CSV table of C-alpha atoms in Angstrom, one decimal:
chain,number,residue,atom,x,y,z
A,14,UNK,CA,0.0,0.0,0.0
A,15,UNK,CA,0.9,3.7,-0.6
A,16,UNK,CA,0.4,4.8,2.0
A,17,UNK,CA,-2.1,8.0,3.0
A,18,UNK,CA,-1.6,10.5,0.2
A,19,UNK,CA,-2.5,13.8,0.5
A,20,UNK,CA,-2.7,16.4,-2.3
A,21,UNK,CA,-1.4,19.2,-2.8
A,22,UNK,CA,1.8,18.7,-1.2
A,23,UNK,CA,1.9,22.7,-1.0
A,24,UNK,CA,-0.9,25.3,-1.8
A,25,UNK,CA,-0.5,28.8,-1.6
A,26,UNK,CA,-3.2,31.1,-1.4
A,27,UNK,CA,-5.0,34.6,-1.2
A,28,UNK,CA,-6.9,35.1,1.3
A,29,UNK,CA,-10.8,34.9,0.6
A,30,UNK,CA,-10.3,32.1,-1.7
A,31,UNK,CA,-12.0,28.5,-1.3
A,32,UNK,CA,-9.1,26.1,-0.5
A,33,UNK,CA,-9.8,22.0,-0.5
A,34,UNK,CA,-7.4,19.9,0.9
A,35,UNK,CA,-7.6,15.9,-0.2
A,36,UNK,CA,-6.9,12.6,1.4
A,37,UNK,CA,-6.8,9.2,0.5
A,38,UNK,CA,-6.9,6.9,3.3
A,39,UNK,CA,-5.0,3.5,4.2
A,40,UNK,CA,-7.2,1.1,2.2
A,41,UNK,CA,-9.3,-1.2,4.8
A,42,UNK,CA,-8.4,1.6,7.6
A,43,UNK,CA,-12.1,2.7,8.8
A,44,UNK,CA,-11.2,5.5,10.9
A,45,UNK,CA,-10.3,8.9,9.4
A,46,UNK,CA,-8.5,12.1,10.9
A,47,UNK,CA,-7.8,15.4,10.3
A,48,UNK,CA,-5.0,17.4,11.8
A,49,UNK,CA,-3.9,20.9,11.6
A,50,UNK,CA,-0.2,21.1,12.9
A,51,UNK,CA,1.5,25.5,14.2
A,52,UNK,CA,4.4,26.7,16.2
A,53,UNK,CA,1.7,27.7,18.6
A,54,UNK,CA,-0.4,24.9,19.1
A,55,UNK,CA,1.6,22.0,18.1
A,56,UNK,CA,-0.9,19.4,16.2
A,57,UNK,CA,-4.3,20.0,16.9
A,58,UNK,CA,-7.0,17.4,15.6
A,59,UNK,CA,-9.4,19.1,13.7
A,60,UNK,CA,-11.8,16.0,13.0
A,61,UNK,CA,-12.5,12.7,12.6
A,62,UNK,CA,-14.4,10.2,10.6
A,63,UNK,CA,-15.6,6.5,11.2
A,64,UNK,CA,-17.0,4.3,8.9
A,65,UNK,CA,-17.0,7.7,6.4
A,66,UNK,CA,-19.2,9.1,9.7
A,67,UNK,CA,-18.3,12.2,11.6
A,68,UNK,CA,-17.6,11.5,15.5
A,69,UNK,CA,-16.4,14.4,16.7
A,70,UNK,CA,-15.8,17.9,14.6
A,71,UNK,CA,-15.5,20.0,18.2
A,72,UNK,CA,-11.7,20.8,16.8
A,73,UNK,CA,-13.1,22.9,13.8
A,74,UNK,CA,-11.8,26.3,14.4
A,75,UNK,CA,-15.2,28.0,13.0
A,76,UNK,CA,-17.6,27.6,10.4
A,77,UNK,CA,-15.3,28.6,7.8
A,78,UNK,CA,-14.3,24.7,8.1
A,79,UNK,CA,-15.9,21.6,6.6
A,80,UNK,CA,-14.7,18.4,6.1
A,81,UNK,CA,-16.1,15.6,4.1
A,82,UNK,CA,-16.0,11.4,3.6
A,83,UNK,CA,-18.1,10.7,1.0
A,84,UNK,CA,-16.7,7.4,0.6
A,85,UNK,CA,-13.9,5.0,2.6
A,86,UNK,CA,-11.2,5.7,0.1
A,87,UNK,CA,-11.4,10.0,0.1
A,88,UNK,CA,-12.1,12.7,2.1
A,89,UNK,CA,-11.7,16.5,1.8
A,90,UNK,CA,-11.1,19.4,3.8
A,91,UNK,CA,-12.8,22.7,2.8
A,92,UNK,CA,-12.2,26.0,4.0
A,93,UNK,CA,-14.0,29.0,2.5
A,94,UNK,CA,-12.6,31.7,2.9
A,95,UNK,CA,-9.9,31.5,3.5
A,96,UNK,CA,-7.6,33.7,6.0
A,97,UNK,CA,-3.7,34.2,6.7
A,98,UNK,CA,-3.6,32.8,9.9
A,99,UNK,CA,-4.9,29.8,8.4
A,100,UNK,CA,-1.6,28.9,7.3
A,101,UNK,CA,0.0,25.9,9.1
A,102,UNK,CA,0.7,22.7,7.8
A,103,UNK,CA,-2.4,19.9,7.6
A,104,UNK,CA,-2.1,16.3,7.7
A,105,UNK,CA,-4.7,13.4,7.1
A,106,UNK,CA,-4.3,10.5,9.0
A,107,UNK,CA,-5.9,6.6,8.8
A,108,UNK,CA,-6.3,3.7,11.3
A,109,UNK,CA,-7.9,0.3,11.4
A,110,UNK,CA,-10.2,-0.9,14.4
A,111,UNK,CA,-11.2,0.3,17.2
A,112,UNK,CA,-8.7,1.2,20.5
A,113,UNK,CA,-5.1,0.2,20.6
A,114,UNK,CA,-4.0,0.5,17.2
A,115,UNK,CA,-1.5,3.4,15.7
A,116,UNK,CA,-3.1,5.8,13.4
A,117,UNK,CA,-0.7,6.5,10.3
A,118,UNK,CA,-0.2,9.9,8.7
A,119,UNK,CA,0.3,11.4,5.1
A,120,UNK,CA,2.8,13.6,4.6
A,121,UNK,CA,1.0,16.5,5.2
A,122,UNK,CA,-0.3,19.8,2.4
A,123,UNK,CA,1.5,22.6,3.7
A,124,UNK,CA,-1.1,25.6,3.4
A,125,UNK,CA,0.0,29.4,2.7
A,126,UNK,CA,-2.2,32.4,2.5
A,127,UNK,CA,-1.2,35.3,1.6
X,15,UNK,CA,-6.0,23.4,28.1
X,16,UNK,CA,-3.2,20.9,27.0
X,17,UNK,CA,-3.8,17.2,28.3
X,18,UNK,CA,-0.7,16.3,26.9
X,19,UNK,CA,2.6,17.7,27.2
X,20,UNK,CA,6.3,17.9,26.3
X,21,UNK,CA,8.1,20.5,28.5
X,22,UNK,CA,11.3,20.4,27.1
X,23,UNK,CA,11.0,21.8,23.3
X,24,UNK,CA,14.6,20.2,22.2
X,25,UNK,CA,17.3,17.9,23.5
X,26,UNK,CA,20.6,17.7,22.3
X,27,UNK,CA,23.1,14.6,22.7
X,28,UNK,CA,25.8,13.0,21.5
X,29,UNK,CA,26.3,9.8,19.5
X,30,UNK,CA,26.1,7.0,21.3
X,31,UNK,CA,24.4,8.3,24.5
X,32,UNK,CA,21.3,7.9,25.7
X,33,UNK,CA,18.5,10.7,25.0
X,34,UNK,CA,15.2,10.9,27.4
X,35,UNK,CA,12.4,12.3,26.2
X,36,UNK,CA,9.6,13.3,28.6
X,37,UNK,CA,6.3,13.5,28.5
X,38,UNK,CA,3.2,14.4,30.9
X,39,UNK,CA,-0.3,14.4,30.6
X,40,UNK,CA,-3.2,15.1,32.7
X,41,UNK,CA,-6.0,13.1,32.2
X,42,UNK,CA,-6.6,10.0,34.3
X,43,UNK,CA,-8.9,8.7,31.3
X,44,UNK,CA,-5.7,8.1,29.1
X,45,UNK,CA,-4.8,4.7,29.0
X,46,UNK,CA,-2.5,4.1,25.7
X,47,UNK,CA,0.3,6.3,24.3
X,48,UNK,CA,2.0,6.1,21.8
X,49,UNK,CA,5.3,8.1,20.5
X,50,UNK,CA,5.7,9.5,17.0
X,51,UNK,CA,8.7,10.9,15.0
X,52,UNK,CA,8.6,13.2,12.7
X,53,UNK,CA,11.3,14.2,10.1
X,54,UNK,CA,11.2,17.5,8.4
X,55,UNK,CA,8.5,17.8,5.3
X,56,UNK,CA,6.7,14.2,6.1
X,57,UNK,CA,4.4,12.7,8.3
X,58,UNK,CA,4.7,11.8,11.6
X,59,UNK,CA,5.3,8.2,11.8
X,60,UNK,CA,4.8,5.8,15.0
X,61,UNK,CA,8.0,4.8,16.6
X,62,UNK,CA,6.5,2.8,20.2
X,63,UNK,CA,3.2,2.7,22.2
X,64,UNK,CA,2.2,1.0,25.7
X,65,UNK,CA,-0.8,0.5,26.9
X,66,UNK,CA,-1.6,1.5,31.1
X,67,UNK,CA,-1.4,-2.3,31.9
X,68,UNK,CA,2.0,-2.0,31.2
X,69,UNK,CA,4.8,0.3,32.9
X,70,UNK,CA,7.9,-1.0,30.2
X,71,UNK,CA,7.5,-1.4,26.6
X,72,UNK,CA,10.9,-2.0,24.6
X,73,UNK,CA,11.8,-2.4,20.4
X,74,UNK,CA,15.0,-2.8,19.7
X,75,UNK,CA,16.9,0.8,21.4
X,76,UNK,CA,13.2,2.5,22.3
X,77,UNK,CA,12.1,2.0,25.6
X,78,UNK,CA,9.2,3.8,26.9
X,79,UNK,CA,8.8,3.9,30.4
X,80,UNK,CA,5.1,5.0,31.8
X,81,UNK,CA,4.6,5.9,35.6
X,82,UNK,CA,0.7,6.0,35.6
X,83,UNK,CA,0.8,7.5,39.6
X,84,UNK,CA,2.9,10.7,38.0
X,85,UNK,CA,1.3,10.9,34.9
X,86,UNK,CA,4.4,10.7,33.3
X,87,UNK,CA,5.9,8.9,30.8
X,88,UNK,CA,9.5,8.9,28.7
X,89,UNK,CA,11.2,7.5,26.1
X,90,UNK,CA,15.0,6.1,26.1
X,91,UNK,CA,16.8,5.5,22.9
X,92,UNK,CA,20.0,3.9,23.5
X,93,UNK,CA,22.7,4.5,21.9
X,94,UNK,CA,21.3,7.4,20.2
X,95,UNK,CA,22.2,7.8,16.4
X,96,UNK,CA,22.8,11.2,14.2
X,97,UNK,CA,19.3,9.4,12.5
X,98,UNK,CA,17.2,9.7,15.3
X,99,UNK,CA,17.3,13.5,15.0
X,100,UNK,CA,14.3,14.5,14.6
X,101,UNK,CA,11.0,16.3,16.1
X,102,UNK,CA,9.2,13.5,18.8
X,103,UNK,CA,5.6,13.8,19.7
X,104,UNK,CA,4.0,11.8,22.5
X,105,UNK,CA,0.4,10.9,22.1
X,106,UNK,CA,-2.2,9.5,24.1
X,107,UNK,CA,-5.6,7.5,23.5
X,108,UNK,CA,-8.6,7.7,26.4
X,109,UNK,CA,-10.1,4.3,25.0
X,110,UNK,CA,-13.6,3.4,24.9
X,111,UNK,CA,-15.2,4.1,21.6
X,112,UNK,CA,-13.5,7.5,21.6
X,113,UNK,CA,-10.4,7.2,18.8
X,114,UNK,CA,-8.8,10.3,19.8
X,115,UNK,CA,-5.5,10.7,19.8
X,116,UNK,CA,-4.4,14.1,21.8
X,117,UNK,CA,-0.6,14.7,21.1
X,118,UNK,CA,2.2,16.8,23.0
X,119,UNK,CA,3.7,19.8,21.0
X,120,UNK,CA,6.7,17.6,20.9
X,121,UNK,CA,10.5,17.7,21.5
X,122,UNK,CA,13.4,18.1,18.9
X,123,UNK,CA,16.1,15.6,19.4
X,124,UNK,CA,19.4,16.1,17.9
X,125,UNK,CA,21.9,13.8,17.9
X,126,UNK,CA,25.8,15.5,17.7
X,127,UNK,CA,28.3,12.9,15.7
């Protein structure tokens, strides 16, 4: 397997623009993150997904923020509009099964708005 | 207010020492961590975990030690390599039906050849 893949690798920005981040899980992993990584705040989860469900969105910074899985092999990351102090880099991350089991991460889209 | 955290932001050591990582955490609902390393432009990638049955989990030159009474838990790498330089993020899972993982802001290790 692949891996998780991510895409773009980089994205740069003005601010008020749409900007959708993409992920591609592990396949057969049923549990889906999101992850927003600053100096500040370290890596902050933003979201997560199982069985292509949302559990828990209470990370979203603000409405500006939507995330979607509209199927087990994809998921996207919206946010419209866009501002600087969105910047930071993003990863997606996938796990399989419930409890003890690691969660692996893509390499991350690193995010610039100017 | 962070549940999980790495007070020291680096660590430098040389070659063929040991290098102690440290990390705390404040919720008594925790009960598995894990420890991640990160290189520059990838993804984190999972190094070790142990689960609160244990207090010792070893692979190879990673220990991790976890002292559930202090909240505390390390990492030992012995010897430490000029590879193992890299950004380290402890994690930590509260179980149940809740796959959360809450990380530290993590601690740059370099290792001096």
């Amino acid at each position: 397997d692949a891996g998780v893949i991510q895409s773009p690798r980089h994205e740069v920005t003005e601010m008020g623009q749409e900007v959708t981040l993409r992920c591609k899980p592990i396949s057969g992993h049923n549990s889906l993150f999101w992850y927003r990584q600053t100096m500040m705040r370290g890596l902050e989860l933003l979201i997560y997904f199982n069985n292509n469900v949302p559990i828990d969105d209470s990370g979203m910074p603000e409405d500006r923020f939507s995330a979607k899985m509209p199927n087990a092999s994809f998921s996207t990351l919206k946010i419209q509009p866009s501002e600087p102090r969105d910047s930071a880099v993003y990863f997606c991350a996938s796990k399989w099964g419930e409890l003890n089991t690691e969660a692996f991460f893509g390499q991350g889209t690193r995010l610039t708005v100017v | 207010d962070q549940q999980v955290k790495q007070n020291s932001p680096s660590l430098s050591v040389q070659e063929g020492r040991i290098s102690i990582l440290n990390c705390d955490y404040t919720n008594s609902m925790f009960d598995y961590f894990l420890w991640y390393k990160k290189y520059p432009a990838e993804g984190p990638t999972f190094l070790i975990s142990i689960s609160s049955i244990k207090d010792k989990n070893e692979d190879g030159r990673f220990t991790v030690f976890l002292n559930k009474s202090a909240k505390h838990l390390s990492l030992h790498i012995v010897p430490s390599q000029p590879g193992d330089s890299a950004v380290y993020f402890c994690a930590a899972h509260s179980g149940g039906s809740n796959y959360k993982l809450t990380f530290g802001k993590g601690t740059l290790l370099t290792v001096n050849p």
